[in-house]
Coordinates of C-alpha atoms and ligand atoms in Angstrom, one line a residue:
M1 CA 0.0 0.0 0.0
V2 CA 1.6 3.2 -1.2
Y3 CA 0.7 6.7 0.1
Q4 CA 1.8 9.6 -2.0
I5 CA 2.9 12.8 -0.2
Y6 CA 3.2 16.1 -2.1
P7 CA 5.6 17.7 0.4
R8 CA 4.7 21.4 -0.3
S9 CA 1.1 20.7 0.7
F10 CA 1.2 18.1 3.4
Q11 CA 2.3 19.7 6.7
D12 CA 4.2 22.9 7.5
S13 CA 6.2 22.7 10.7
T14 CA 7.8 26.2 10.6
G15 CA 5.0 28.6 9.8
S16 CA 6.5 29.4 6.4
G17 CA 3.2 28.5 4.6
E18 CA 5.1 25.7 2.8
G19 CA 4.9 22.0 3.8
D20 CA 8.3 20.5 4.9
L21 CA 10.1 17.4 5.9
G22 CA 9.7 18.0 9.6
G23 CA 6.0 18.2 9.0
I24 CA 5.9 14.8 7.4
T25 CA 7.9 13.3 10.2
S26 CA 5.4 14.7 12.7
R27 CA 2.5 13.0 10.8
L28 CA 4.0 9.5 10.5
D29 CA 1.7 8.2 13.2
Y30 CA -1.3 9.1 11.1
L31 CA 0.0 7.2 8.2
W32 CA 0.9 4.2 10.4
R33 CA -2.7 4.2 11.7
L34 CA -4.0 4.2 8.1
G35 CA -1.9 1.1 7.6
I36 CA 0.2 2.0 4.6
D37 CA 3.6 0.3 3.9
V38 CA 5.3 2.8 1.6
I39 CA 5.5 6.6 1.2
W40 CA 6.1 8.0 -2.3
L41 CA 7.6 11.4 -1.7
S42 CA 7.2 13.8 -4.6
P43 CA 10.5 15.7 -5.2
V44 CA 12.3 17.3 -2.3
Y45 CA 15.6 18.0 -4.0
A46 CA 17.0 21.5 -4.6
S47 CA 14.8 23.2 -7.2
P48 CA 13.7 26.7 -8.4
M49 CA 10.2 25.3 -8.1
I50 CA 9.0 26.3 -11.5
D51 CA 7.1 22.9 -11.5
N52 CA 7.1 22.3 -7.8
G53 CA 10.3 20.3 -7.6
Y54 CA 9.9 18.4 -10.9
D55 CA 12.6 20.8 -12.1
I56 CA 15.7 19.7 -10.1
S57 CA 18.8 21.9 -9.8
N58 CA 20.8 19.5 -7.6
Y59 CA 20.0 15.8 -7.1
E60 CA 22.2 15.6 -4.0
E61 CA 20.7 18.4 -2.0
I62 CA 17.4 18.9 -0.2
N63 CA 15.4 22.0 -1.1
P64 CA 15.9 24.4 1.8
L65 CA 12.1 25.1 1.6
F66 CA 11.6 21.6 2.8
G67 CA 14.5 21.4 5.3
T68 CA 18.0 19.9 5.3
M69 CA 19.6 16.5 4.5
D70 CA 19.5 15.8 8.2
D71 CA 15.7 16.4 8.3
F72 CA 15.5 14.0 5.4
L73 CA 17.5 11.3 7.1
E74 CA 15.5 11.8 10.2
L75 CA 12.3 11.2 8.3
L76 CA 13.7 8.1 6.7
E77 CA 14.8 6.7 10.0
S78 CA 11.6 7.5 11.8
A79 CA 9.6 5.9 8.9
H80 CA 11.8 2.8 8.9
R81 CA 11.3 2.5 12.7
K82 CA 7.5 2.3 12.0
G83 CA 8.1 -0.2 9.2
I84 CA 7.3 2.3 6.5
K85 CA 9.5 2.5 3.4
I86 CA 10.2 5.6 1.4
L87 CA 10.3 6.0 -2.4
M88 CA 12.0 9.1 -3.8
D89 CA 10.8 10.7 -7.0
L90 CA 13.4 10.2 -9.8
V91 CA 13.1 13.0 -12.3
V92 CA 15.7 12.3 -15.0
N93 CA 14.0 12.9 -18.3
H94 CA 14.9 16.5 -17.7
T95 CA 16.6 18.7 -15.1
S96 CA 16.1 22.4 -14.2
D97 CA 17.8 24.9 -16.4
K98 CA 19.6 25.9 -13.2
H99 CA 21.2 22.5 -12.8
P100 CA 25.1 22.9 -13.2
W101 CA 25.0 20.3 -15.9
F102 CA 22.7 22.5 -18.0
I103 CA 24.6 25.7 -17.1
E104 CA 27.8 24.1 -18.4
S105 CA 26.0 22.5 -21.4
R106 CA 24.6 25.8 -22.6
S107 CA 27.8 27.8 -22.1
S108 CA 29.4 26.8 -25.4
R109 CA 29.2 24.2 -28.3
D110 CA 32.3 22.4 -27.2
N111 CA 32.3 22.2 -23.4
P112 CA 32.5 18.6 -21.9
K113 CA 28.8 18.6 -21.3
S114 CA 27.8 20.2 -24.6
D115 CA 26.0 17.0 -25.6
W116 CA 24.3 16.2 -22.3
Y117 CA 21.1 17.9 -23.4
I118 CA 19.5 17.9 -26.8
W119 CA 20.7 20.8 -28.9
K120 CA 19.8 21.4 -32.5
D121 CA 20.4 24.2 -35.1
A122 CA 17.5 26.3 -36.3
Y123 CA 15.5 25.2 -39.3
N124 CA 14.9 28.1 -41.7
G125 CA 15.5 30.6 -38.8
G126 CA 12.9 28.9 -36.6
P127 CA 12.7 25.9 -34.3
P128 CA 14.2 22.6 -35.6
N129 CA 10.8 21.0 -36.0
A130 CA 7.1 21.3 -34.9
M131 CA 7.4 19.3 -31.6
G132 CA 5.0 20.8 -29.1
S133 CA 5.6 20.9 -25.3
V134 CA 3.3 19.1 -22.8
F135 CA 3.0 22.5 -21.2
S136 CA 1.9 24.3 -24.4
G137 CA 4.0 26.1 -27.1
S138 CA 7.0 24.7 -28.9
A139 CA 9.2 22.0 -27.3
W140 CA 12.2 24.0 -28.5
Q141 CA 13.8 27.0 -26.9
Y142 CA 16.4 29.2 -28.5
D143 CA 19.5 29.9 -26.5
E144 CA 21.6 33.0 -27.4
A145 CA 24.9 31.7 -26.0
R146 CA 25.0 28.6 -28.2
G147 CA 22.9 30.1 -31.0
Q148 CA 21.0 26.8 -31.0
Y149 CA 17.7 25.4 -29.7
Y150 CA 17.3 23.0 -26.8
L151 CA 14.5 20.5 -26.4
H152 CA 12.1 20.7 -23.4
F153 CA 9.1 18.3 -23.4
F154 CA 7.8 20.2 -20.3
A155 CA 8.4 23.8 -19.2
I156 CA 11.1 26.0 -20.8
Q157 CA 13.0 25.7 -17.5
Q158 CA 13.0 21.9 -17.8
P159 CA 15.5 21.0 -20.6
D160 CA 15.5 17.3 -21.6
L161 CA 18.6 15.2 -20.9
N162 CA 20.3 13.4 -23.8
W163 CA 20.0 9.8 -22.7
D164 CA 21.7 8.6 -25.9
N165 CA 24.9 9.9 -24.3
P166 CA 26.3 7.2 -22.0
E167 CA 27.9 9.8 -19.7
V168 CA 24.5 11.1 -18.9
R169 CA 23.1 7.6 -18.1
H170 CA 26.1 6.8 -15.9
A171 CA 25.8 10.1 -14.0
V172 CA 22.2 9.3 -13.3
Y173 CA 23.0 5.7 -12.2
S174 CA 25.7 7.0 -9.8
M175 CA 23.2 9.5 -8.4
M176 CA 20.7 6.7 -7.9
K177 CA 23.2 4.6 -6.1
R178 CA 24.0 7.4 -3.7
W179 CA 20.3 7.6 -2.7
F180 CA 20.1 3.9 -2.2
D181 CA 23.3 4.1 -0.1
R182 CA 21.5 6.8 2.0
G183 CA 18.9 4.2 2.7
V184 CA 15.9 5.0 0.4
D185 CA 13.7 2.1 -0.6
G186 CA 13.0 2.8 -4.2
F187 CA 12.0 5.3 -6.9
R188 CA 8.9 6.5 -8.6
M189 CA 10.3 7.4 -12.0
D190 CA 8.9 10.5 -13.6
V191 CA 7.9 10.2 -17.3
I192 CA 10.5 7.4 -17.6
N193 CA 9.2 6.3 -21.0
M194 CA 10.1 9.7 -22.5
I195 CA 13.9 9.3 -22.0
S196 CA 14.5 7.8 -25.4
K197 CA 13.6 10.2 -28.3
F198 CA 12.3 9.1 -31.7
P199 CA 14.6 10.4 -34.4
G200 CA 11.7 12.4 -35.9
A201 CA 11.4 14.3 -32.6
V202 CA 14.9 15.6 -32.6
T203 CA 15.8 16.2 -36.2
A204 CA 16.2 19.8 -37.5
D205 CA 14.2 19.2 -40.7
G206 CA 11.2 21.4 -40.0
G207 CA 9.1 18.2 -39.8
N208 CA 6.0 17.5 -37.7
G209 CA 8.0 15.8 -34.9
A210 CA 7.2 12.4 -33.5
P211 CA 5.5 10.8 -30.5
M212 CA 7.1 11.6 -27.1
C213 CA 6.7 8.3 -25.4
N214 CA 8.1 4.8 -25.7
G215 CA 11.0 5.8 -28.0
P216 CA 13.2 3.1 -29.6
M217 CA 15.8 2.8 -26.8
A218 CA 13.4 3.1 -23.8
H219 CA 13.5 -0.6 -22.8
E220 CA 17.2 -0.9 -23.5
Y221 CA 18.0 2.0 -21.2
I222 CA 15.7 0.8 -18.4
R223 CA 17.2 -2.6 -18.6
E224 CA 20.7 -1.1 -18.4
M225 CA 19.6 0.9 -15.3
N226 CA 18.2 -2.4 -13.9
R227 CA 21.5 -4.2 -14.5
E228 CA 23.7 -1.4 -13.2
V229 CA 21.7 -0.2 -10.3
L230 CA 18.3 -1.6 -9.4
S231 CA 19.2 -5.3 -9.4
H232 CA 21.8 -4.7 -6.7
Y233 CA 19.4 -3.4 -4.1
D234 CA 16.2 -4.7 -2.3
I235 CA 14.0 -1.9 -3.5
M236 CA 10.8 -1.0 -5.3
T237 CA 10.3 0.9 -8.6
V238 CA 7.3 2.3 -10.3
G239 CA 7.6 4.1 -13.7
E240 CA 5.3 6.9 -14.7
T241 CA 4.5 6.0 -18.3
P242 CA 2.0 8.2 -20.2
G243 CA 0.8 6.7 -23.4
V244 CA 1.8 3.2 -22.4
T245 CA -0.1 0.3 -23.8
T246 CA -0.6 -3.1 -22.1
E247 CA 1.8 -4.6 -24.6
E248 CA 4.5 -2.1 -23.6
A249 CA 3.7 -2.4 -19.9
R250 CA 4.3 -6.2 -20.2
K251 CA 7.9 -5.2 -20.9
Y252 CA 8.3 -2.3 -18.5
A253 CA 6.7 -4.1 -15.6
A254 CA 7.6 -7.7 -16.6
S255 CA 7.4 -10.3 -13.9
D256 CA 10.9 -11.4 -14.7
G257 CA 12.2 -8.3 -13.0
S258 CA 14.3 -7.2 -16.0
E259 CA 12.9 -3.6 -16.0
L260 CA 10.7 -2.0 -13.3
N261 CA 8.3 -3.5 -10.7
M262 CA 5.2 -1.7 -12.2
V263 CA 4.1 1.3 -14.2
F264 CA 1.4 4.0 -14.0
Q265 CA -0.8 3.8 -17.0
F266 CA -3.0 6.7 -18.1
E267 CA -5.8 5.3 -20.2
H268 CA -8.5 5.6 -17.5
M269 CA -7.4 9.2 -16.8
D270 CA -7.9 10.2 -20.4
L271 CA -11.5 9.0 -20.9
D272 CA -13.1 12.3 -20.0
N273 CA -10.8 14.3 -22.3
G274 CA -12.4 16.4 -25.1
G275 CA -10.9 17.8 -28.4
L276 CA -8.4 19.9 -26.4
G277 CA -7.7 17.1 -24.0
K278 CA -8.2 18.0 -20.3
W279 CA -9.0 21.6 -21.2
T280 CA -12.3 20.5 -22.8
P281 CA -13.4 17.9 -20.3
G282 CA -16.3 15.7 -21.1
R283 CA -18.1 12.9 -19.4
C284 CA -16.6 9.5 -19.0
R285 CA -18.9 6.6 -19.9
L286 CA -18.8 3.9 -17.3
T287 CA -18.6 1.2 -20.0
D288 CA -15.4 2.8 -21.2
L289 CA -14.0 2.9 -17.7
K290 CA -14.8 -0.7 -17.2
T291 CA -13.3 -1.7 -20.5
V292 CA -10.1 0.1 -19.8
L293 CA -9.5 -1.0 -16.2
G294 CA -10.7 -4.5 -17.1
K295 CA -8.3 -4.7 -20.0
W296 CA -5.4 -3.8 -17.7
Q297 CA -6.4 -6.4 -15.2
T298 CA -6.7 -9.3 -17.7
E299 CA -3.8 -8.4 -20.1
L300 CA -1.2 -8.0 -17.4
Y301 CA -2.4 -11.0 -15.4
G302 CA 0.5 -13.4 -14.8
A303 CA 2.9 -11.4 -17.0
A304 CA 3.4 -8.1 -15.4
W305 CA 2.2 -6.2 -12.3
N306 CA -0.4 -3.3 -12.2
S307 CA -0.4 -0.2 -10.1
L308 CA -3.9 1.1 -9.1
Y309 CA -4.6 4.8 -8.8
W310 CA -7.4 7.3 -9.1
N311 CA -5.4 10.3 -7.8
N312 CA -2.0 11.9 -7.7
H313 CA -0.6 15.4 -7.8
D314 CA -1.5 15.7 -11.5
Q315 CA -5.1 14.7 -11.3
S316 CA -8.2 16.3 -10.0
R317 CA -9.9 14.7 -7.0
V318 CA -11.6 11.4 -7.8
V319 CA -14.7 12.0 -5.6
S320 CA -15.4 15.2 -7.6
R321 CA -14.5 13.6 -11.0
F322 CA -16.2 10.1 -10.9
G323 CA -18.3 10.4 -7.7
D324 CA -20.5 13.1 -6.3
D325 CA -19.3 15.9 -4.0
S326 CA -22.5 17.9 -4.1
N327 CA -23.6 16.9 -0.7
E328 CA -22.0 15.3 2.3
N329 CA -23.9 12.0 2.1
A330 CA -23.1 11.4 -1.6
R331 CA -19.5 12.5 -1.1
V332 CA -18.9 10.0 1.7
R333 CA -20.8 7.2 0.0
S334 CA -19.2 7.7 -3.5
A335 CA -15.6 8.2 -2.1
K336 CA -15.9 4.8 -0.4
M337 CA -17.4 3.2 -3.5
L338 CA -14.6 4.5 -5.7
A339 CA -12.0 3.3 -3.1
A340 CA -13.5 -0.3 -3.0
C341 CA -13.8 -0.5 -6.8
L342 CA -10.1 0.2 -7.3
H343 CA -8.5 -1.4 -4.2
L344 CA -10.1 -4.8 -4.8
M345 CA -8.5 -5.2 -8.2
Q346 CA -5.1 -6.7 -8.7
G347 CA -2.1 -4.5 -8.4
T348 CA -0.4 -2.2 -5.9
P349 CA -2.8 0.5 -4.7
Y350 CA -1.7 4.1 -4.4
I351 CA -3.5 6.6 -2.1
Y352 CA -2.8 10.3 -2.7
Q353 CA -2.8 12.5 0.4
G354 CA -6.4 13.5 1.3
E355 CA -8.0 10.8 -0.9
E356 CA -8.4 8.8 2.3
L357 CA -10.6 11.6 3.6
G358 CA -12.6 12.1 0.4
M359 CA -11.0 15.5 -0.2
T360 CA -12.7 17.3 -3.1
N361 CA -11.7 19.6 -6.0
A362 CA -10.9 23.2 -5.0
P363 CA -13.1 26.2 -5.8
L364 CA -10.5 27.8 -8.1
M365 CA -12.4 30.9 -9.1
S366 CA -9.8 32.7 -11.2
L367 CA -6.2 32.4 -12.3
S368 CA -5.1 34.2 -9.1
D369 CA -6.2 31.1 -7.1
C370 CA -3.9 28.9 -9.3
R371 CA -0.2 28.2 -8.9
D372 CA 0.4 25.5 -11.6
V373 CA 2.8 26.3 -14.5
E374 CA 0.7 24.0 -16.7
I375 CA -2.4 26.1 -16.1
F376 CA -0.7 29.4 -16.8
N377 CA 0.9 28.2 -20.0
A378 CA -2.3 26.6 -21.3
W379 CA -4.2 29.9 -20.5
R380 CA -1.6 31.9 -22.5
E381 CA -1.9 29.5 -25.5
L382 CA -5.6 28.6 -25.5
V383 CA -7.2 31.7 -24.2
E384 CA -4.9 34.6 -25.1
E385 CA -3.1 33.5 -28.2
K386 CA -5.3 31.1 -30.1
K387 CA -8.6 32.2 -28.5
L388 CA -9.9 28.6 -28.6
L389 CA -11.5 29.0 -25.2
S390 CA -13.2 31.9 -23.4
P391 CA -11.8 32.7 -19.9
E392 CA -15.0 31.2 -18.4
Q393 CA -14.6 27.9 -20.4
F394 CA -11.0 27.7 -19.4
M395 CA -11.7 28.2 -15.7
D396 CA -14.5 25.7 -15.9
A397 CA -12.0 23.2 -17.2
V398 CA -9.5 24.1 -14.5
R399 CA -12.0 23.5 -11.8
K400 CA -12.8 20.0 -13.3
R401 CA -9.3 18.9 -14.3
G402 CA -6.6 21.4 -13.2
R403 CA -3.7 20.0 -11.3
D404 CA -4.1 22.5 -8.5
N405 CA -7.2 20.7 -7.4
A406 CA -4.9 18.0 -5.9
R407 CA -2.4 20.5 -4.5
T408 CA -4.4 22.4 -2.0
P409 CA -3.1 21.7 1.6
M410 CA -3.9 18.6 3.4
Q411 CA -6.9 19.1 5.7
W412 CA -5.9 18.0 9.2
D413 CA -8.5 19.6 11.4
S414 CA -10.9 22.5 11.6
S415 CA -8.4 25.0 13.1
V416 CA -7.0 27.9 11.0
N417 CA -5.7 26.7 7.6
G418 CA -7.0 23.2 8.3
G419 CA -4.0 22.7 10.6
F420 CA -1.7 22.8 7.7
S421 CA 0.2 25.9 8.6
S422 CA 0.2 28.8 11.0
G423 CA 1.5 31.1 8.2
T424 CA 0.0 32.0 4.9
P425 CA -0.3 28.8 2.8
W426 CA 1.4 29.0 -0.6
I427 CA -1.9 27.9 -2.2
G428 CA -5.3 28.5 -0.7
V429 CA -6.8 25.8 1.6
N430 CA -10.1 24.4 0.4
P431 CA -12.7 26.1 2.5
N432 CA -14.5 22.8 3.2
F433 CA -11.7 21.9 5.6
T434 CA -14.1 22.7 8.4
T435 CA -16.1 19.6 7.6
I436 CA -13.7 17.5 5.7
N437 CA -10.6 16.9 7.8
A438 CA -8.5 14.1 9.4
A439 CA -9.3 14.9 13.0
S440 CA -13.0 14.4 12.5
Q441 CA -12.5 11.1 10.6
A442 CA -9.7 9.2 12.3
D443 CA -11.9 7.9 15.2
D444 CA -15.2 7.7 13.3
P445 CA -15.9 4.1 12.2
G446 CA -18.3 5.4 9.5
S447 CA -15.6 7.7 7.9
V448 CA -13.9 7.5 4.6
F449 CA -10.7 7.1 6.5
A450 CA -12.0 4.1 8.4
F451 CA -13.1 2.6 5.1
Y452 CA -9.6 2.9 3.7
Q453 CA -8.2 1.3 6.8
K454 CA -10.5 -1.6 6.3
L455 CA -9.6 -1.9 2.6
I456 CA -5.9 -2.1 3.6
R457 CA -6.7 -4.8 6.2
L458 CA -8.7 -6.8 3.7
R459 CA -5.9 -6.8 1.2
K460 CA -3.5 -8.1 3.8
T461 CA -6.0 -10.8 5.0
Y462 CA -7.4 -12.3 1.7
P463 CA -5.0 -13.6 -0.8
V464 CA -7.7 -13.5 -3.5
I465 CA -7.4 -9.7 -3.5
V466 CA -3.7 -10.0 -4.2
H467 CA -3.6 -13.0 -6.5
G468 CA -7.1 -13.6 -7.9
D469 CA -7.9 -13.4 -11.6
Y470 CA -10.4 -10.9 -13.0
E471 CA -13.8 -11.5 -14.6
P472 CA -16.0 -8.6 -15.6
L473 CA -19.7 -8.8 -15.0
F474 CA -22.6 -6.8 -16.5
E475 CA -20.1 -5.3 -19.0
S476 CA -22.6 -3.2 -21.0
D477 CA -24.3 -1.7 -18.0
E478 CA -23.8 2.1 -17.7
R479 CA -24.2 2.3 -13.9
V480 CA -22.9 -1.0 -12.4
F481 CA -19.2 -1.8 -12.2
A482 CA -19.0 -5.4 -11.0
Y483 CA -16.3 -8.0 -11.2
R484 CA -15.4 -11.4 -9.8
R485 CA -12.0 -12.6 -8.8
R486 CA -11.0 -16.2 -8.1
Y487 CA -8.0 -17.8 -6.3
E488 CA -7.5 -21.3 -4.9
G489 CA -11.2 -22.1 -4.6
V490 CA -12.2 -18.7 -3.2
A491 CA -14.2 -16.1 -5.1
L492 CA -14.5 -12.4 -4.4
L493 CA -17.4 -10.5 -5.9
V494 CA -17.3 -6.7 -6.0
M495 CA -20.3 -4.6 -7.0
C496 CA -20.3 -0.9 -7.3
N497 CA -23.1 1.5 -8.2
F498 CA -21.6 4.4 -10.1
S499 CA -24.8 6.4 -9.9
G500 CA -26.8 8.3 -7.3
T501 CA -30.0 6.3 -7.9
P502 CA -30.9 2.7 -6.9
V503 CA -30.2 0.1 -9.5
S504 CA -32.2 -3.1 -9.8
D505 CA -32.2 -3.8 -13.6
P506 CA -29.2 -6.0 -14.1
D507 CA -30.4 -9.4 -12.9
F508 CA -28.4 -10.0 -9.7
S509 CA -30.2 -13.4 -9.1
G510 CA -27.6 -15.4 -11.0
L511 CA -24.9 -14.3 -8.5
N512 CA -26.4 -16.2 -5.6
L513 CA -25.6 -13.2 -3.3
S514 CA -27.2 -14.8 -0.3
T515 CA -24.5 -17.6 -0.3
G516 CA -21.7 -15.1 0.0
R517 CA -20.1 -13.7 3.2
L518 CA -20.3 -9.9 3.4
L519 CA -16.8 -8.5 3.6
L520 CA -17.4 -4.8 2.9
T521 CA -20.3 -2.4 2.4
N522 CA -20.7 1.4 2.5
Y523 CA -24.3 1.0 3.9
S524 CA -25.4 -0.8 7.1
E525 CA -26.0 -4.5 6.7
R526 CA -29.7 -4.1 7.3
E527 CA -30.1 -1.5 4.5
I528 CA -28.8 -3.7 1.7
T529 CA -30.8 -6.3 -0.3
D530 CA -30.1 -9.0 -2.8
T531 CA -32.1 -7.4 -5.6
K532 CA -30.7 -4.0 -5.9
L533 CA -27.8 -1.6 -5.3
L534 CA -28.5 1.6 -3.4
P535 CA -27.1 5.0 -4.6
W536 CA -23.3 4.8 -4.8
E537 CA -23.4 1.5 -3.0
T538 CA -20.4 -0.8 -3.0
R539 CA -20.5 -4.4 -1.7
A540 CA -17.8 -7.1 -1.6
L541 CA -18.7 -10.7 -0.9
L542 CA -16.6 -13.7 -0.4
F543 CA -17.6 -17.2 -1.6
Q544 CA -15.7 -20.2 -0.4
Ligands
LIG601 C1 5.2 14.2 -14.4 C2 4.9 14.7 -13.1 C3 4.4 16.1 -13.3 C4 5.4 17.0 -13.9 C5 6.0 16.3 -15.2 C6 7.2 16.9 -15.6 O1 4.1 14.0 -15.2 O2 4.0 13.9 -12.4 O3 3.9 16.7 -12.1 O4 4.9 18.2 -14.2 O5 6.2 15.0 -15.0 O6 8.2 16.6 -14.7

């Protein structure tokens, strides 16, 4: 069970308005009570914070905003004492433009690191080709000193490393070893399937460019990293791999251990995209969600390992996105249903801070409430330059899908700033902290928090949750997400109503519900019946 912490927004221990390492250490008891095994720490390295730490200027130093190396080592030690492991975020597709490697690389065309990044000449006085950046605009930035362009798949301040240069790869491997030697337990690897570029992406031919992900050498480089580093330590790895297919994932996350332990796939996160992607959000059909998640269950089974997530620091809050946050009853009910639906599948579950409380999207009224570079860049391109969206349309999309929804401070209690900070938080606290907070849930057996605790216990008790196969049920139904898993003579049936109305039309009689033992429900036992599912109901039954 992995719990993701976004350090800037978790707990401030100094009154600076910024979360920090001391704050995390002070909350380890809470995480231990929840029952998690591993913390994935979003980046805490030195960084100008253009992309909140995903722009690293020194891999060996801790960002002073978050504390010191001693604070880090104290967190690591305290976590280990509680039996909790820590994964660092490995961001090596790119560095910050303030990283000494890049400063040297850009200083001339013939310095020793001149080829550590991807530099190309202009094409007809403009960028080498038409590659676009994930954060809007061209993926090429002109640099006066070299009179050349450098490639940046993300922000201008995040130049891409040249992984085809073996010196770069070995510098990264040495850095990884130093972190393992400091005692960290693994890495979550940022956009790791972008490290190998397709030739068409990097040629100065004025062409259209090429896909960003799964380039020709991606597996080879990851296997090399595995041979040189990963295989020498008892650690865990998860690759962030946008655009990954199940076929590719069977290699990245192969059970033979030749690459990574598992990857994050994105297919279920893209189902509510419109023509302009997340900036024109639509509705996700439940049948599509079932098809995608079911496909990942069956196509990786026995060959590779899944990771399971609804939320992270790049996604809006799941209860607002696929559930119902319009009233307290529906929020609690649907948050639990979504948790059960995901956590009872096969794979390693990830909980993003606040998800275990049913935290919701933020009321981002205008750009001044936002902090995310992706939002500002997209506004400039889609609203100001191309006028494809009105300001209102854009803000509506931000409220539905903007990354800042996930980045508002953790809601600890009903005191000022939700107990996050005694200073002025770097991003506004969601005003619903007065009702949605950890203090009010931790001891309430009916809370979303208690439901997550229970899901964690169930996974550790019933091998069918870990090892069972996956059989989808009622596949064409637009409201019921149900599946059956089997392992060594035991069957687990999971039923979820993805709607706010009771459902009785799929015929549940063939499931012999009365012969199963009730493992989990988000209603009371006397409210549920064998012929229908109540609004946002979830139910798990064991047959043996
Ligand atoms: C990943 C991170 C995201 C970051 C991007 C560039 O997608 O999760 O937060 O902006 O990579 O590093």
